[in-house]
Tab-separated table of C-alpha atoms and ligand atoms in Angstrom:
chain	number	residue	atom	x	y	z
A	1	MET	CA	58.310	63.269	-43.369
A	2	VAL	CA	56.161	66.315	-42.595
A	3	LEU	CA	54.447	65.941	-45.945
A	4	LEU	CA	53.911	62.233	-45.360
A	5	ASN	CA	52.303	62.986	-41.981
A	6	LYS	CA	50.061	65.585	-43.622
A	7	ILE	CA	48.861	63.040	-46.137
A	8	LYS	CA	48.393	60.460	-43.402
A	9	ASN	CA	46.368	62.925	-41.328
A	10	LYS	CA	44.153	63.617	-44.324
A	11	LEU	CA	43.555	59.921	-44.766
A	12	GLY	CA	42.925	59.487	-41.052
A	13	ILE	CA	45.750	56.968	-40.751
A	14	ASN	CA	47.499	58.669	-37.835
A	15	TYR	CA	44.369	58.342	-35.725
A	16	ARG	CA	44.172	54.633	-36.192
A	17	LYS	CA	47.745	53.514	-36.147
A	18	LYS	CA	47.305	49.817	-35.607
A	19	ARG	CA	44.618	47.315	-34.757
A	20	TRP	CA	44.402	47.029	-30.945
A	21	PRO	CA	45.469	43.444	-30.150
A	22	GLY	CA	43.931	43.135	-26.666
A	23	LEU	CA	45.575	44.022	-23.389
A	24	ILE	CA	47.771	40.933	-22.910
A	25	GLU	CA	49.434	41.394	-26.277
A	26	ALA	CA	49.720	45.164	-25.744
A	27	TYR	CA	51.263	44.994	-22.262
A	28	LYS	CA	52.789	41.510	-22.195
A	29	GLN	CA	56.154	42.665	-20.856
A	30	TYR	CA	54.327	43.642	-17.647
A	31	LEU	CA	52.247	40.473	-17.364
A	32	PRO	CA	52.979	36.907	-16.218
A	33	VAL	CA	52.648	35.317	-19.669
A	34	THR	CA	55.124	33.391	-21.785
A	35	LYS	CA	55.258	32.262	-25.399
A	36	LYS	CA	53.483	29.104	-24.252
A	37	THR	CA	50.450	30.944	-22.813
A	38	PRO	CA	47.425	30.472	-25.086
A	39	ILE	CA	46.002	34.006	-25.158
A	40	ILE	CA	42.214	34.018	-24.914
A	41	SER	CA	41.193	37.519	-25.906
A	42	LEU	CA	38.255	39.533	-27.195
A	43	ASN	CA	40.518	42.526	-27.852
A	44	GLU	CA	39.571	43.998	-24.479
A	45	GLY	CA	41.154	47.137	-23.028
A	46	ASN	CA	42.043	50.411	-24.770
A	47	THR	CA	38.863	51.986	-23.397
A	48	PRO	CA	38.360	55.742	-23.758
A	49	LEU	CA	39.342	58.319	-21.157
A	50	ILE	CA	36.614	60.900	-21.614
A	51	LEU	CA	36.908	64.492	-20.390
A	52	SER	CA	33.671	65.386	-18.599
A	53	ASP	CA	32.772	69.035	-19.071
A	54	SER	CA	29.778	68.869	-16.766
A	55	LEU	CA	31.759	67.363	-13.877
A	56	SER	CA	34.758	69.627	-14.435
A	57	ASN	CA	32.408	72.624	-14.241
A	58	LEU	CA	30.558	71.236	-11.253
A	59	ILE	CA	33.775	70.756	-9.267
A	60	GLY	CA	35.159	74.067	-10.576
A	61	ASN	CA	38.466	75.561	-9.428
A	62	GLU	CA	40.155	74.680	-12.739
A	63	THR	CA	39.690	70.974	-12.086
A	64	LYS	CA	39.603	68.532	-14.965
A	65	VAL	CA	37.569	65.373	-14.474
A	66	PHE	CA	38.125	62.399	-16.767
A	67	LEU	CA	36.066	59.234	-16.960
A	68	LYS	CA	37.742	55.902	-17.609
A	69	TYR	CA	34.851	54.262	-19.390
A	70	ASP	CA	35.568	50.590	-18.829
A	71	GLY	CA	31.956	49.756	-19.600
A	72	LEU	CA	33.105	49.708	-23.226
A	73	ASN	CA	34.954	46.435	-22.802
A	74	PRO	CA	33.666	43.439	-24.824
A	75	THR	CA	31.226	42.171	-22.182
A	76	GLY	CA	30.536	45.649	-20.836
A	77	SER	CA	32.652	45.822	-17.698
A	78	PHE	CA	36.255	46.011	-16.482
A	79	LYS	CA	35.976	42.339	-15.479
A	80	ASP	CA	37.141	41.476	-19.018
A	81	ARG	CA	40.605	42.813	-18.182
A	82	GLY	CA	41.029	40.277	-15.424
A	83	MET	CA	39.230	37.487	-17.196
A	84	THR	CA	41.418	37.464	-20.320
A	85	MET	CA	44.374	36.775	-18.004
A	86	ALA	CA	42.617	34.319	-15.669
A	87	ILE	CA	41.199	32.212	-18.501
A	88	SER	CA	44.429	32.257	-20.523
A	89	LYS	CA	46.367	31.018	-17.488
A	90	ALA	CA	43.708	28.420	-16.601
A	91	LYS	CA	43.985	27.064	-20.144
A	92	GLU	CA	47.766	27.101	-19.981
A	93	GLU	CA	47.561	25.051	-16.793
A	94	GLY	CA	45.343	22.508	-18.538
A	95	ARG	CA	42.112	23.294	-16.712
A	96	GLU	CA	38.868	22.276	-18.351
A	97	ALA	CA	36.420	24.187	-16.146
A	98	VAL	CA	36.248	27.475	-14.261
A	99	ILE	CA	33.912	28.678	-11.525
A	100	CYS	CA	33.008	31.987	-9.918
A	101	ALA	CA	30.573	33.618	-7.554
A	102	SER	CA	29.203	36.772	-9.054
A	103	THR	CA	26.962	39.772	-8.621
A	104	GLY	CA	26.672	39.561	-12.424
A	105	ASN	CA	29.594	41.045	-14.297
A	106	THR	CA	32.143	38.427	-13.296
A	107	SER	CA	29.779	35.717	-14.489
A	108	ALA	CA	29.281	37.451	-17.835
A	109	ALA	CA	33.018	37.871	-18.387
A	110	ALA	CA	33.890	34.372	-17.126
A	111	ALA	CA	31.252	32.801	-19.366
A	112	ALA	CA	32.393	34.703	-22.461
A	113	TYR	CA	36.118	34.097	-22.065
A	114	ALA	CA	35.816	30.488	-20.855
A	115	SER	CA	33.555	29.570	-23.757
A	116	ARG	CA	35.876	31.295	-26.198
A	117	GLY	CA	38.788	29.319	-24.765
A	118	GLY	CA	36.893	26.027	-24.809
A	119	LEU	CA	36.576	25.764	-21.024
A	120	LYS	CA	33.351	25.066	-19.159
A	121	PRO	CA	32.083	28.026	-17.089
A	122	TYR	CA	30.102	27.455	-13.884
A	123	VAL	CA	28.663	30.464	-12.060
A	124	LEU	CA	26.938	30.947	-8.706
A	125	ILE	CA	24.747	34.010	-8.369
A	126	PRO	CA	22.516	35.470	-5.631
A	127	GLU	CA	18.890	34.796	-6.583
A	128	GLY	CA	17.036	37.979	-7.485
A	129	PHE	CA	20.001	40.353	-7.268
A	130	VAL	CA	21.638	40.104	-10.672
A	131	ALA	CA	20.785	42.825	-13.180
A	132	GLN	CA	18.910	41.692	-16.302
A	133	GLY	CA	21.633	42.440	-18.847
A	134	LYS	CA	24.216	40.462	-16.906
A	135	LEU	CA	21.949	37.453	-16.530
A	136	ALA	CA	21.160	37.568	-20.258
A	137	GLN	CA	24.887	37.515	-20.996
A	138	ALA	CA	25.680	34.555	-18.736
A	139	LEU	CA	22.821	32.621	-20.325
A	140	MET	CA	23.908	33.417	-23.870
A	141	TYR	CA	27.665	32.946	-23.390
A	142	GLY	CA	27.085	29.349	-22.322
A	143	ALA	CA	27.523	29.281	-18.558
A	144	GLU	CA	25.939	26.722	-16.315
A	145	ILE	CA	24.216	28.979	-13.793
A	146	ILE	CA	23.356	28.089	-10.229
A	147	SER	CA	21.239	30.745	-8.562
A	148	ILE	CA	21.338	30.400	-4.781
A	149	ASN	CA	18.988	31.570	-2.058
A	150	GLY	CA	21.781	33.524	-0.447
A	151	ASN	CA	23.929	36.574	-1.106
A	152	PHE	CA	27.234	37.031	-2.957
A	153	ASP	CA	29.357	36.412	0.136
A	154	LYS	CA	27.746	32.994	0.657
A	155	ALA	CA	28.225	32.120	-3.030
A	156	LEU	CA	31.910	33.013	-2.819
A	157	GLU	CA	32.386	30.880	0.273
A	158	ILE	CA	30.979	27.867	-1.606
A	159	VAL	CA	33.028	28.322	-4.805
A	160	ARG	CA	36.218	28.787	-2.793
A	161	ASP	CA	35.637	25.459	-1.046
A	162	LEU	CA	34.640	23.736	-4.281
A	163	SER	CA	37.672	24.906	-6.218
A	164	SER	CA	40.060	23.886	-3.479
A	165	GLU	CA	38.753	20.313	-3.581
A	166	HIS	CA	38.150	19.815	-7.309
A	167	PRO	CA	40.064	20.602	-10.521
A	168	ILE	CA	38.002	23.715	-11.262
A	169	GLU	CA	39.809	27.056	-11.538
A	170	LEU	CA	38.423	29.825	-9.348
A	171	VAL	CA	38.179	33.072	-11.334
A	172	ASN	CA	36.984	35.503	-8.672
A	173	SER	CA	39.325	38.353	-7.789
A	174	VAL	CA	41.182	36.135	-5.307
A	175	ASN	CA	42.698	34.707	-8.508
A	176	PRO	CA	46.007	36.612	-8.764
A	177	TYR	CA	45.868	36.725	-12.582
A	178	ARG	CA	42.665	38.768	-12.426
A	179	ILE	CA	44.504	41.548	-10.578
A	180	GLN	CA	47.367	41.355	-13.086
A	181	GLY	CA	45.043	41.857	-16.047
A	182	GLN	CA	43.082	44.627	-14.351
A	183	LYS	CA	46.185	46.679	-13.549
A	184	THR	CA	46.464	47.527	-17.262
A	185	ALA	CA	43.678	50.095	-16.860
A	186	ALA	CA	46.131	52.182	-14.824
A	187	PHE	CA	48.721	51.816	-17.616
A	188	GLU	CA	46.217	53.096	-20.169
A	189	ILE	CA	45.380	56.152	-18.066
A	190	VAL	CA	49.068	57.055	-17.782
A	191	ASP	CA	49.573	56.399	-21.515
A	192	ASP	CA	46.638	58.721	-22.305
A	193	LEU	CA	47.436	61.568	-19.902
A	194	GLY	CA	51.206	61.292	-19.796
A	195	TYR	CA	50.987	61.345	-15.994
A	196	ALA	CA	48.840	59.874	-13.212
A	197	PRO	CA	45.819	61.839	-11.976
A	198	ASP	CA	45.936	63.559	-8.578
A	199	TRP	CA	42.970	61.461	-7.503
A	200	LEU	CA	41.595	58.180	-8.731
A	201	CYS	CA	37.952	57.705	-7.688
A	202	ILE	CA	36.708	54.135	-7.850
A	203	PRO	CA	33.802	52.039	-6.545
A	204	MET	CA	34.688	49.131	-4.257
A	205	GLY	CA	32.973	45.766	-3.897
A	206	ASN	CA	35.502	43.020	-3.273
A	207	ALA	CA	38.198	45.692	-3.695
A	208	GLY	CA	40.089	43.759	-6.350
A	209	ASN	CA	39.977	46.639	-8.790
A	210	ILE	CA	41.353	49.304	-6.441
A	211	THR	CA	44.132	46.836	-5.597
A	212	ALA	CA	44.819	46.286	-9.294
A	213	TYR	CA	44.900	49.997	-10.165
A	214	TRP	CA	47.317	50.723	-7.349
A	215	LEU	CA	49.589	47.885	-8.450
A	216	GLY	CA	49.435	49.191	-12.022
A	217	PHE	CA	50.219	52.768	-11.053
A	218	LYS	CA	53.109	51.710	-8.842
A	219	GLU	CA	54.689	49.514	-11.511
A	220	TYR	CA	54.212	51.932	-14.381
A	221	LEU	CA	55.040	55.181	-12.623
A	222	LYS	CA	58.134	53.903	-10.871
A	223	ILE	CA	59.956	53.232	-14.135
A	224	ARG	CA	58.812	56.612	-15.451
A	225	ASN	CA	59.663	58.454	-12.254
A	226	LEU	CA	56.204	60.030	-12.039
A	227	LYS	CA	54.046	60.934	-9.035
A	228	LEU	CA	51.472	58.424	-7.727
A	229	PRO	CA	47.763	59.260	-7.350
A	230	THR	CA	45.681	59.411	-4.174
A	231	MET	CA	43.257	56.492	-4.203
A	232	MET	CA	39.676	57.325	-3.260
A	233	GLY	CA	37.459	54.256	-2.805
A	234	PHE	CA	33.675	54.501	-2.548
A	235	GLN	CA	31.013	52.117	-1.288
A	236	SER	CA	27.258	52.306	-0.867
A	237	GLU	CA	26.093	53.291	2.576
A	238	GLY	CA	24.125	50.055	3.011
A	239	SER	CA	27.086	47.993	1.889
A	240	ALA	CA	30.165	49.692	3.297
A	241	PRO	CA	32.304	47.057	5.073
A	242	LEU	CA	35.575	48.779	4.119
A	243	VAL	CA	34.472	52.245	5.163
A	244	LYS	CA	33.130	51.038	8.507
A	245	ASN	CA	35.782	48.321	8.938
A	246	ILE	CA	33.200	45.665	9.737
A	247	ILE	CA	31.503	42.691	8.061
A	248	VAL	CA	28.074	43.701	6.775
A	249	LYS	CA	25.774	40.703	7.159
A	250	ASP	CA	22.954	41.836	4.909
A	251	PRO	CA	24.350	44.387	2.453
A	252	GLU	CA	21.692	46.444	0.685
A	253	THR	CA	22.089	48.872	-2.219
A	254	ILE	CA	20.687	49.717	-5.620
A	255	ALA	CA	24.236	49.231	-6.924
A	256	THR	CA	24.087	45.426	-7.077
A	257	ALA	CA	27.639	45.093	-8.445
A	258	ILE	CA	29.006	46.350	-5.125
A	259	ARG	CA	26.472	44.637	-2.881
A	260	ILE	CA	29.207	42.788	-0.985
A	261	GLY	CA	29.420	42.592	2.800
A	262	ASN	CA	32.747	40.849	3.333
A	263	PRO	CA	35.300	41.824	0.671
A	264	VAL	CA	37.992	39.234	0.021
A	265	ASN	CA	40.624	41.868	-0.714
A	266	ARG	CA	40.063	43.776	2.531
A	267	GLU	CA	43.675	43.708	3.742
A	268	LYS	CA	45.048	44.658	0.323
A	269	ALA	CA	42.600	47.554	0.107
A	270	LYS	CA	43.641	48.853	3.524
A	271	LYS	CA	47.225	48.845	2.315
A	272	VAL	CA	46.271	50.820	-0.809
A	273	LYS	CA	44.542	53.435	1.312
A	274	LYS	CA	47.538	53.770	3.592
A	275	GLU	CA	50.224	53.803	0.903
A	276	SER	CA	48.398	56.297	-1.320
A	277	LYS	CA	47.233	58.500	1.596
A	278	GLY	CA	43.766	57.915	0.223
A	279	ASP	CA	40.357	57.602	1.786
A	280	PHE	CA	37.362	55.248	1.795
A	281	GLN	CA	33.932	56.831	2.040
A	282	SER	CA	30.318	55.864	1.530
A	283	VAL	CA	27.637	57.402	-0.664
A	284	THR	CA	23.880	56.913	-0.428
A	285	ASP	CA	21.774	55.266	-3.123
A	286	GLU	CA	20.220	58.699	-3.747
A	287	GLU	CA	23.648	60.218	-4.370
A	288	ILE	CA	24.496	57.335	-6.690
A	289	ILE	CA	21.350	57.894	-8.744
A	290	GLU	CA	22.009	61.632	-8.866
A	291	ALA	CA	25.514	61.003	-10.303
A	292	TYR	CA	24.095	58.332	-12.658
A	293	LYS	CA	21.758	60.943	-14.124
A	294	ILE	CA	24.423	63.660	-14.410
A	295	LEU	CA	26.632	61.283	-16.416
A	296	ALA	CA	23.820	60.155	-18.692
A	297	LYS	CA	22.964	63.764	-19.508
A	298	GLU	CA	26.459	64.101	-20.904
A	299	GLY	CA	25.971	60.989	-23.035
A	300	ILE	CA	27.695	58.527	-20.736
A	301	PHE	CA	25.578	55.662	-19.524
A	302	CYS	CA	27.104	53.596	-16.739
A	303	GLU	CA	25.635	51.168	-14.280
A	304	PRO	CA	24.717	52.355	-10.749
A	305	ALA	CA	27.813	50.847	-9.066
A	306	SER	CA	30.037	52.821	-11.433
A	307	ALA	CA	28.268	56.067	-10.603
A	308	ALA	CA	29.403	55.611	-6.983
A	309	SER	CA	32.842	56.887	-8.035
A	310	VAL	CA	31.308	60.108	-9.355
A	311	ALA	CA	28.943	60.476	-6.388
A	312	GLY	CA	32.016	60.202	-4.177
A	313	LEU	CA	33.879	62.834	-6.152
A	314	ILE	CA	30.959	65.261	-5.897
A	315	LYS	CA	30.833	64.688	-2.144
A	316	ASN	CA	34.468	65.819	-1.880
A	317	LYS	CA	34.034	68.955	-3.992
A	318	ASN	CA	35.350	71.276	-1.291
A	319	ARG	CA	38.423	69.178	-0.596
A	320	ILE	CA	39.775	69.241	-4.126
A	321	GLN	CA	42.809	71.403	-4.763
A	322	LYS	CA	42.879	73.977	-7.510
A	323	GLY	CA	43.802	72.647	-10.947
A	324	SER	CA	43.465	68.995	-9.929
A	325	ARG	CA	43.326	66.214	-12.484
A	326	ILE	CA	40.860	63.532	-11.460
A	327	VAL	CA	39.901	60.212	-13.003
A	328	CYS	CA	36.645	58.476	-12.053
A	329	VAL	CA	36.471	54.827	-13.055
A	330	LEU	CA	33.208	53.838	-14.729
A	331	THR	CA	33.403	50.111	-14.158
A	332	GLY	CA	30.344	48.908	-16.070
A	333	ASN	CA	27.975	49.802	-18.888
A	334	GLY	CA	24.525	51.270	-18.183
A	335	LEU	CA	22.879	48.718	-20.473
A	336	LYS	CA	23.697	46.051	-17.912
A	337	ASP	CA	20.878	47.231	-15.679
A	338	PRO	CA	18.008	48.532	-17.810
A	339	ASP	CA	15.493	48.204	-14.945
A	340	CYS	CA	17.403	50.739	-12.895
A	341	ALA	CA	17.412	53.223	-15.764
A	342	ILE	CA	13.736	52.765	-16.498
A	343	LYS	CA	12.864	53.333	-12.831
A	344	ASN	CA	15.236	56.265	-12.250
A	345	ASN	CA	15.119	58.931	-14.922
A	346	ASP	CA	13.720	62.388	-15.533
A	347	ALA	CA	12.638	61.759	-19.110
A	348	ILE	CA	9.355	62.892	-20.562
A	349	PHE	CA	7.772	59.654	-21.790
A	350	LYS	CA	4.250	59.924	-23.162
A	351	LYS	CA	2.425	56.711	-23.875
A	352	ASN	CA	-0.680	55.571	-25.789
A	353	ILE	CA	-0.623	58.549	-28.112
A	354	ASP	CA	-2.982	58.760	-31.051
A	355	PRO	CA	-0.700	58.615	-34.140
A	356	SER	CA	-1.818	61.736	-35.981
A	357	LEU	CA	0.450	64.529	-37.185
A	358	LYS	CA	-1.866	67.126	-35.693
A	359	ASN	CA	-1.908	65.500	-32.291
A	360	ILE	CA	1.855	65.024	-32.100
A	361	THR	CA	2.538	68.567	-33.343
A	362	LYS	CA	0.356	69.785	-30.492
A	363	ILE	CA	2.161	67.621	-27.933
A	364	LEU	CA	5.499	69.074	-29.082
A	365	GLY	CA	4.090	72.540	-28.570
A	366	TYR	CA	4.372	73.810	-32.159
B	7	LIG	C1	32.884	44.085	-9.934
B	7	LIG	C2	32.389	45.448	-10.045
B	7	LIG	C3	32.732	46.461	-9.139
B	7	LIG	C4	33.552	46.186	-7.914
B	7	LIG	O1	34.872	45.833	-8.193
B	7	LIG	P1	35.739	45.117	-7.067
B	7	LIG	O2	36.975	44.716	-7.738
B	7	LIG	O3	34.932	43.953	-6.604
B	7	LIG	O4	35.931	46.109	-5.971
B	7	LIG	C5	32.292	47.739	-9.360
B	7	LIG	N1	31.513	48.032	-10.420
B	7	LIG	C6	31.153	47.090	-11.316
B	7	LIG	C7	30.299	47.487	-12.449
B	7	LIG	C8	31.589	45.777	-11.164
B	7	LIG	O5	31.193	44.861	-12.046
């Protein structure tokens, strides 16, 4: 047996035990699926939990900071976790069309999974506030896109009314199957670490994801008799309805994925905060960009909304107990919003250079 393992290690077999089947197949005993559910999957989930040396050092005090890089899902955000469930169940129920309001990532995921499952995706987006990469995805994955002269909250109001009157499945995070699929990210963290972190730092828009993580931790840790994490939710200062406990009429932030003034999961989020003895705080756009750059310099490119979790962690540096284990959720991939990266970086970028060896050698300082 030992010898066999040695040979397997040499061949690299132990590091790649089995093809990852997607999160429904992997965690089906925890999910509301049956043998009859047609599983629509792009093998989502199983995203890396990356130890961040720069953040661990920055926080200090023997803290270890891990990043749950959910931007590595098939369409580049955690929304795929919820969408594989929502679309599979919509298909099981015989639906032929789905609809969502979206700041971008939900529309990308809905379009990809619906098209893959043979359902028609309709998406409503706020005109001018969807990042380029996300719009490109919705267009390519075959959605019918309706861009409204209004914000996300208005779009959601319309799709909720529409779906209650017509046979179109609503796949925003009010759809309970979305939360079920998304809770698997918490399972993966516990599977990777062998325990739950002391803190989970996460950005909040509609607050579906923080609700899903908490559900996942509760379910998974209870049967393992392990300690639950403290849930730390972060919003942008100009779009902080949960922090301020108000409705924000005109939310404003560089982090368009969390530009939401009236979160549908408000009551659930409040419960998460209370049960986990957690906290909701806001971070400025400047702090978000600062965190965005720190991450990129360690090779991890996330979108601005995701960096809110890290900005929030940094803000709480002096509150963190010695030897803490912290996970920051990076909800979306940096490639989603190339404009933001091009406008906010410290790179040296010289243009219109004469292409001669001599000239370029000189520029490099040799
Ligand atoms: C959707 C989204 C969020 C917010 O998640 P909620 O479940 O709405 O709180 C955060 N970051 C990114 C990248 C997202 O796409």
